[in-house]
């Protein structure tokens, strides 16, 4: 692809971005996929031929840019030339901006620079426009992120901060694990915290945004880490459960009542059970259940024998449903059975420690439980006798 076509493509890309500020998703598409997209929506894409009529277009086949319904597709064949062109114009506009601000500083306030240059406002808009383009093509371009931080720090305009969240939305739509994009979002939230009246609304949207990305990519550590960081900006009802429990134990008047905490823990146990059944063989979910069960037994269950009995029934039902290995060809089912078995053994000890095992001894003798334990976790079968001794059986 010639340089002239690359420049034309860059101009067209920036035109699309400016003409549709509601674009919420970007994808890099193989040329063979454009025809399918166009057939589905019945539209004509941006092609190299429609952008430039030079003879160089003979070397380009297929589609280049696709935009419809606030979605933007860029051909993978155009990425490299677009990146080179975008980097060139960004660095050139940044150089002009630095020269202009340097001359302005040397001349001092109230003096007009002797050398001719475009207005600072125009230069700022140019650099912001080109930095956006380069970041959408290469999200690790640190110079572009840093310039945007610099300019926003000077301007301190709320609307510009909101535009940064939209920009990082776009970046994360194609690169959901971009550390620079997540870091930039945290920087924006820090900058507006305490300066805007609707921070809680922004935090709620941010939490929902992270949730959607995490659902699309379960192993996205950066998304989960971002949500953990976000907790500090959430109201008490969304804080980490240990923090809420601590406030309750310290009799914080702004905290939850015992009944509210009881319901919160039950809801979390129900949610954890759904996740255990949905994502088979995930140890972290079983460890979280240990935390929930331990806290509930210690702080909320001691006053109600009925609640304890119902809790035990539910945990044994969960164990029964998870200890059966449906398909031995998949390690996840074996892992699920193992985690279920070790959890029920751990729970037995916890109940005895808390002196809540009135009915647990009988329930452990339910027909088939020993067999399930041995099948689910044969390497720990010897623990069965110890478990019964712990319960007081002969």
Coordinates of C-alpha atoms in Angstrom, one line a residue:
X1 CA 0.0 0.0 0.0
X2 CA 1.5 3.4 -1.0
X3 CA 1.9 6.2 1.5
X4 CA -0.7 8.4 -0.3
X5 CA -3.3 5.7 0.2
X6 CA -2.3 5.2 3.8
X7 CA -2.7 9.0 4.4
X8 CA -6.2 8.9 2.8
X9 CA -7.2 5.9 4.9
X10 CA -6.0 7.7 8.0
X11 CA -8.1 10.8 7.1
X12 CA -11.1 8.7 6.4
X13 CA -10.7 6.8 9.7
X14 CA -10.5 10.1 11.7
X15 CA -13.5 11.4 9.8
X16 CA -15.5 8.4 10.8
X17 CA -14.4 8.7 14.5
X18 CA -15.4 12.4 14.5
X19 CA -18.7 12.0 12.6
X20 CA -19.9 9.2 14.9
X21 CA -19.0 10.0 18.6
X22 CA -21.2 7.1 19.7
X23 CA -19.0 4.4 18.4
X24 CA -18.7 1.9 21.2
X25 CA -16.9 -1.1 19.7
X26 CA -13.9 -1.6 17.4
X27 CA -12.8 -4.8 15.7
X28 CA -10.0 -5.7 13.4
X29 CA -11.5 -7.7 10.6
X30 CA -10.0 -10.0 8.0
X31 CA -10.9 -8.8 4.5
X32 CA -12.9 -12.0 3.8
X33 CA -15.4 -11.0 6.6
X34 CA -16.5 -7.7 5.1
X35 CA -18.8 -9.3 2.6
X36 CA -20.6 -11.2 5.3
X37 CA -21.1 -8.0 7.3
X38 CA -22.3 -6.1 4.3
X39 CA -24.8 -8.8 3.3
X40 CA -26.3 -8.8 6.8
X41 CA -26.9 -5.0 7.0
X42 CA -27.1 -4.3 3.3
X43 CA -24.7 -1.4 3.3
X44 CA -21.7 -0.2 1.2
X45 CA -18.4 -0.2 3.1
X46 CA -15.6 2.3 2.9
X47 CA -13.3 0.8 0.3
X48 CA -9.8 1.9 -0.7
X49 CA -11.3 2.8 -4.1
X50 CA -14.0 5.1 -2.6
X51 CA -11.3 6.9 -0.6
X52 CA -8.8 7.5 -3.3
X53 CA -8.8 7.2 -7.0
X54 CA -5.0 7.0 -7.5
X55 CA -3.4 4.2 -9.6
X56 CA -2.0 2.7 -6.4
X57 CA -5.4 1.4 -5.6
X58 CA -4.9 -1.4 -8.1
X59 CA -2.7 -3.0 -5.4
X60 CA -5.5 -3.1 -2.9
X61 CA -8.2 -5.7 -2.9
X62 CA -11.2 -6.1 -0.6
X63 CA -12.6 -3.7 2.0
X64 CA -10.7 -1.5 4.4
X65 CA -13.1 0.3 6.8
X66 CA -16.6 -0.6 7.9
X67 CA -18.9 1.5 10.1
X68 CA -22.5 1.0 11.0
X69 CA -24.7 1.1 14.1
X70 CA -21.9 2.6 16.1
X71 CA -19.5 -0.3 15.4
X72 CA -16.2 0.2 13.5
X73 CA -14.3 -2.5 11.7
X74 CA -10.8 -2.0 10.3
X75 CA -9.2 -4.4 7.9
X76 CA -6.2 -6.3 9.3
X77 CA -4.4 -5.6 6.0
X78 CA -4.5 -1.9 6.7
X79 CA -3.3 -1.9 10.3
X80 CA 0.4 -1.4 9.7
X81 CA 0.2 1.4 7.1
X82 CA -2.5 3.1 9.2
X83 CA -0.3 2.8 12.3
X84 CA 2.7 4.3 10.6
X85 CA 0.7 7.2 9.2
X86 CA -1.1 7.8 12.6
X87 CA 2.2 7.7 14.5
X88 CA 3.8 10.2 12.1
X89 CA 1.0 12.8 12.3
X90 CA 0.7 12.4 16.1
X91 CA 4.4 12.9 16.7
X92 CA 4.5 15.8 14.2
X93 CA 1.5 17.6 15.9
X94 CA 3.0 16.9 19.3
X95 CA 6.3 18.5 18.2
X96 CA 4.4 21.6 17.0
X97 CA 2.5 21.8 20.2
X98 CA 5.7 21.6 22.3
X99 CA 7.4 24.2 20.1
X100 CA 4.4 26.6 20.5
X101 CA 4.2 26.2 24.3
X102 CA 7.9 26.7 24.6
X103 CA 7.9 29.9 22.5
X104 CA 4.9 31.1 24.6
X105 CA 6.8 30.5 27.8
X106 CA 9.9 32.3 26.5
X107 CA 7.8 35.3 25.3
X108 CA 6.0 35.5 28.6
X109 CA 2.3 36.2 29.3
X110 CA 0.9 39.1 27.4
X111 CA 3.5 39.0 24.6
X112 CA 2.8 37.7 21.2
X113 CA 5.3 35.1 19.9
X114 CA 7.3 36.5 17.0
X115 CA 7.4 33.2 15.1
X116 CA 4.1 32.4 13.3
X117 CA 2.3 29.3 14.6
X118 CA -1.3 28.1 14.8
X119 CA -3.3 28.9 17.9
X120 CA -2.7 26.7 20.9
X121 CA -6.3 25.6 21.0
X122 CA -6.1 24.3 17.5
X123 CA -2.9 22.4 18.2
X124 CA -4.4 20.9 21.3
X125 CA -7.4 19.6 19.3
X126 CA -5.1 18.2 16.7
X127 CA -2.9 16.3 19.1
X128 CA -5.9 15.0 21.0
X129 CA -7.5 13.8 17.7
X130 CA -4.3 12.1 16.5
X131 CA -3.5 10.6 19.9
X132 CA -7.0 9.0 20.0
X133 CA -6.4 7.4 16.6
X134 CA -3.0 6.0 17.5
X135 CA -4.3 4.6 20.7
X136 CA -7.2 2.8 18.9
X137 CA -4.6 1.3 16.6
X138 CA -2.0 0.6 19.3
X139 CA -3.2 0.7 22.9
X140 CA 0.3 0.5 24.3
X141 CA 1.5 3.8 22.9
X142 CA 2.5 5.4 26.2
X143 CA 3.4 8.8 24.8
X144 CA -0.2 9.3 23.6
X145 CA -1.7 8.3 27.0
X146 CA 0.7 10.6 28.9
X147 CA 0.0 13.6 26.7
X148 CA -3.7 13.2 27.3
X149 CA -3.1 13.1 31.0
X150 CA -1.0 16.2 30.8
X151 CA -3.6 18.2 28.8
X152 CA -6.5 17.1 31.0
X153 CA -4.5 18.0 34.2
X154 CA -4.2 21.5 32.8
X155 CA -7.7 21.9 31.5
X156 CA -9.6 20.2 34.4
X157 CA -12.8 20.0 32.3
X158 CA -15.4 17.4 33.4
X159 CA -16.5 16.7 29.8
X160 CA -13.0 15.9 28.8
X161 CA -12.6 13.4 31.6
X162 CA -15.8 11.7 30.6
X163 CA -14.5 11.5 27.0
X164 CA -11.4 9.7 28.4
X165 CA -13.6 7.0 29.8
X166 CA -15.3 6.6 26.4
X167 CA -11.9 6.3 24.7
X168 CA -10.7 3.6 27.1
X169 CA -14.1 1.9 26.5
X170 CA -13.2 1.7 22.9
X171 CA -9.7 0.4 23.6
X172 CA -10.9 -2.2 25.9
X173 CA -13.5 -3.4 23.4
X174 CA -10.7 -4.9 21.3
X175 CA -8.0 -5.3 24.0
X176 CA -9.8 -6.0 27.3
X177 CA -6.5 -6.8 29.1
X178 CA -4.8 -3.5 28.2
X179 CA -3.0 -2.4 31.4
X180 CA -2.6 1.2 30.1
X181 CA -6.3 1.5 29.4
X182 CA -7.3 0.3 32.9
X183 CA -4.6 2.5 34.5
X184 CA -5.9 5.5 32.6
X185 CA -9.5 4.8 33.8
X186 CA -8.3 4.8 37.4
X187 CA -6.4 8.0 36.9
X188 CA -9.6 9.7 35.5
X189 CA -11.7 8.5 38.4
X190 CA -9.1 9.8 40.9
X191 CA -9.1 13.2 39.1
X192 CA -12.8 13.6 39.3
X193 CA -13.3 12.2 42.8
X194 CA -14.5 14.9 45.1
X195 CA -15.0 17.3 42.2
X196 CA -18.3 16.1 40.7
X197 CA -21.7 15.6 42.3
X198 CA -22.5 12.4 40.3
X199 CA -19.4 10.3 41.3
X200 CA -21.6 7.5 42.6
X201 CA -23.4 7.3 39.3
X202 CA -20.0 7.1 37.5
X203 CA -18.8 4.4 39.9
X204 CA -22.0 2.3 39.4
X205 CA -21.5 2.5 35.6
X206 CA -17.9 1.6 36.0
X207 CA -18.8 -1.4 38.1
X208 CA -21.3 -2.6 35.5
X209 CA -18.8 -2.0 32.7
X210 CA -16.2 -4.2 34.5
X211 CA -18.8 -6.9 35.1
X212 CA -19.6 -7.1 31.4
X213 CA -15.9 -7.4 30.5
X214 CA -15.3 -10.0 33.1
X215 CA -18.2 -12.0 31.9
X216 CA -16.8 -12.0 28.4
X217 CA -13.3 -13.0 29.6
X218 CA -13.4 -14.9 32.9
X219 CA -9.6 -14.9 33.3
X220 CA -9.2 -11.1 32.9
X221 CA -7.1 -10.4 36.0
X222 CA -6.8 -6.7 35.2
X223 CA -10.6 -6.3 35.1
X224 CA -11.0 -8.0 38.4
X225 CA -8.2 -6.0 39.9
X226 CA -9.8 -2.8 38.6
X227 CA -13.1 -3.7 40.4
X228 CA -11.2 -4.4 43.6
X229 CA -9.7 -1.0 43.4
X230 CA -13.1 0.5 42.7
X231 CA -14.4 -0.7 46.0
X232 CA -12.9 2.3 47.8
X233 CA -15.3 4.6 45.9
X234 CA -18.4 2.5 46.5
X235 CA -21.0 3.1 49.3
X236 CA -21.0 0.8 52.3
X237 CA -23.5 -1.5 50.6
X238 CA -21.0 -2.5 48.0
X239 CA -17.8 -2.7 50.0
X240 CA -15.9 -5.9 50.7
X241 CA -17.7 -8.2 53.0
X242 CA -15.1 -8.2 55.7
X243 CA -15.2 -4.5 55.9
X244 CA -19.0 -4.6 56.4
X245 CA -18.6 -7.3 59.0
X246 CA -16.0 -5.3 60.8
X247 CA -18.2 -2.2 60.9
X248 CA -21.1 -4.4 62.3
X249 CA -18.9 -5.9 65.0
X250 CA -17.6 -2.5 66.0
X251 CA -21.3 -1.4 66.3
X252 CA -20.8 1.3 63.7
X253 CA -24.1 3.2 63.5
X254 CA -23.7 3.7 59.7
X255 CA -23.3 -0.1 59.2
X256 CA -25.8 -2.8 58.6
X257 CA -28.0 -4.5 61.2
X258 CA -27.6 -8.2 62.0
X259 CA -30.7 -9.1 60.0
X260 CA -29.4 -7.3 56.9
X261 CA -26.0 -8.9 57.2
X262 CA -27.6 -12.3 57.6
X263 CA -29.5 -11.8 54.3
X264 CA -26.4 -10.5 52.6
X265 CA -24.4 -13.6 53.5
X266 CA -27.2 -15.9 52.4
X267 CA -27.5 -14.1 49.0
X268 CA -23.7 -14.4 48.6
X269 CA -23.9 -18.1 49.4
X270 CA -26.6 -18.6 46.8
X271 CA -24.6 -16.6 44.2
X272 CA -21.5 -18.7 45.0
X273 CA -23.5 -21.9 44.5
X274 CA -24.7 -20.8 41.1
X275 CA -21.1 -20.0 40.1
X276 CA -19.9 -23.4 41.4
X277 CA -22.4 -25.2 39.2
X278 CA -21.8 -23.0 36.2
X279 CA -18.0 -22.9 36.3
X280 CA -17.1 -26.5 37.1
X281 CA -13.8 -27.3 38.9
X282 CA -12.9 -23.7 40.0
X283 CA -11.1 -23.9 43.4
X284 CA -11.4 -20.2 44.1
X285 CA -15.2 -20.5 44.3
X286 CA -15.0 -23.3 46.9
X287 CA -12.5 -21.3 48.9
X288 CA -14.8 -18.3 48.8
X289 CA -17.6 -20.6 50.1
X290 CA -15.4 -21.6 53.0
X291 CA -15.0 -17.9 53.9
X292 CA -18.8 -17.3 53.7
X293 CA -19.7 -20.5 55.6
X294 CA -17.2 -19.7 58.4
X295 CA -18.4 -16.2 58.9
X296 CA -22.0 -17.2 58.8
X297 CA -21.6 -20.0 61.3
X298 CA -19.6 -17.8 63.6
X299 CA -21.6 -14.6 63.6
X300 CA -25.2 -15.3 62.4
X301 CA -26.2 -19.0 62.7
X302 CA -25.7 -19.7 66.5
X303 CA -29.0 -18.3 67.5
X304 CA -31.2 -20.5 65.2
X305 CA -31.1 -24.3 65.2
X306 CA -33.6 -24.3 62.3
X307 CA -31.3 -22.1 60.2
X308 CA -28.3 -24.3 61.0
X309 CA -30.3 -27.4 60.0
X310 CA -31.4 -25.8 56.8
X311 CA -27.8 -24.7 56.0
X312 CA -26.4 -28.2 56.6
X313 CA -29.1 -29.7 54.3
X314 CA -28.2 -27.2 51.6
X315 CA -24.5 -27.8 51.8
X316 CA -25.0 -31.6 51.7
X317 CA -27.2 -31.2 48.6
X318 CA -24.6 -29.1 47.0
X319 CA -22.0 -31.7 47.8
X320 CA -24.1 -34.5 46.4
X321 CA -24.7 -32.6 43.1
X322 CA -21.0 -31.8 42.7
X323 CA -19.4 -35.1 43.9
X324 CA -20.8 -37.1 41.0
X325 CA -18.2 -37.3 38.2
X326 CA -20.4 -36.9 35.1
X327 CA -17.6 -37.4 32.5
X328 CA -14.2 -38.9 33.5
X329 CA -12.7 -37.6 30.3
X330 CA -12.6 -34.0 31.6
X331 CA -10.4 -33.1 34.6
X332 CA -12.8 -30.3 35.6
X333 CA -15.4 -32.8 36.9
X334 CA -12.8 -34.7 38.9
X335 CA -11.5 -31.4 40.3
X336 CA -15.1 -30.4 41.2
X337 CA -15.7 -33.6 43.1
X338 CA -12.4 -33.3 44.9
X339 CA -13.1 -29.7 46.0
X340 CA -16.7 -30.7 47.1
X341 CA -15.3 -33.6 49.2
X342 CA -12.6 -31.5 50.9
X343 CA -15.2 -28.7 51.5
X344 CA -17.6 -31.0 53.3
X345 CA -14.8 -32.5 55.4
X346 CA -13.7 -28.9 56.3
X347 CA -17.3 -28.0 57.1
X348 CA -17.7 -30.9 59.5
X349 CA -14.8 -29.6 61.5
X350 CA -16.1 -26.1 61.5
X351 CA -19.5 -27.2 62.8
X352 CA -18.0 -29.2 65.6
X353 CA -15.7 -26.3 66.6
X354 CA -18.7 -24.1 66.8
X355 CA -20.7 -26.7 68.8
X356 CA -23.4 -26.7 66.1
X357 CA -23.2 -30.4 65.1
X358 CA -26.4 -31.6 66.8
X359 CA -27.9 -32.9 63.5
X360 CA -24.8 -33.2 61.4
X361 CA -23.8 -36.6 62.7
X362 CA -27.0 -38.1 61.6
X363 CA -26.9 -36.3 58.3
X364 CA -23.4 -37.6 57.5
X365 CA -24.8 -41.1 57.8
X366 CA -27.2 -40.6 54.9
X367 CA -26.9 -43.6 52.6
X368 CA -24.3 -43.2 49.9
X369 CA -22.4 -40.3 51.5
X370 CA -19.4 -42.4 52.3
X371 CA -19.3 -43.9 48.8
X372 CA -19.6 -40.4 47.3
X373 CA -16.7 -39.2 49.4
X374 CA -14.5 -42.1 48.5
X375 CA -15.3 -41.8 44.8
X376 CA -14.8 -38.1 44.7
X377 CA -11.6 -38.0 46.7
X378 CA -10.1 -41.5 46.9
X379 CA -6.7 -40.1 47.9
X380 CA -8.3 -38.8 51.1
X381 CA -10.6 -41.7 51.8
X382 CA -8.7 -42.4 55.1
X383 CA -10.1 -39.2 56.4
X384 CA -13.6 -40.7 56.4
X385 CA -13.0 -42.5 59.7
X386 CA -11.5 -39.4 61.3
X387 CA -14.5 -37.4 60.1
X388 CA -16.9 -39.9 61.8
X389 CA -14.8 -39.9 65.0
X390 CA -15.0 -36.1 65.0
X391 CA -18.8 -36.3 64.9
X392 CA -18.8 -38.8 67.8
X393 CA -19.7 -42.0 65.8
X394 CA -18.3 -45.4 66.7

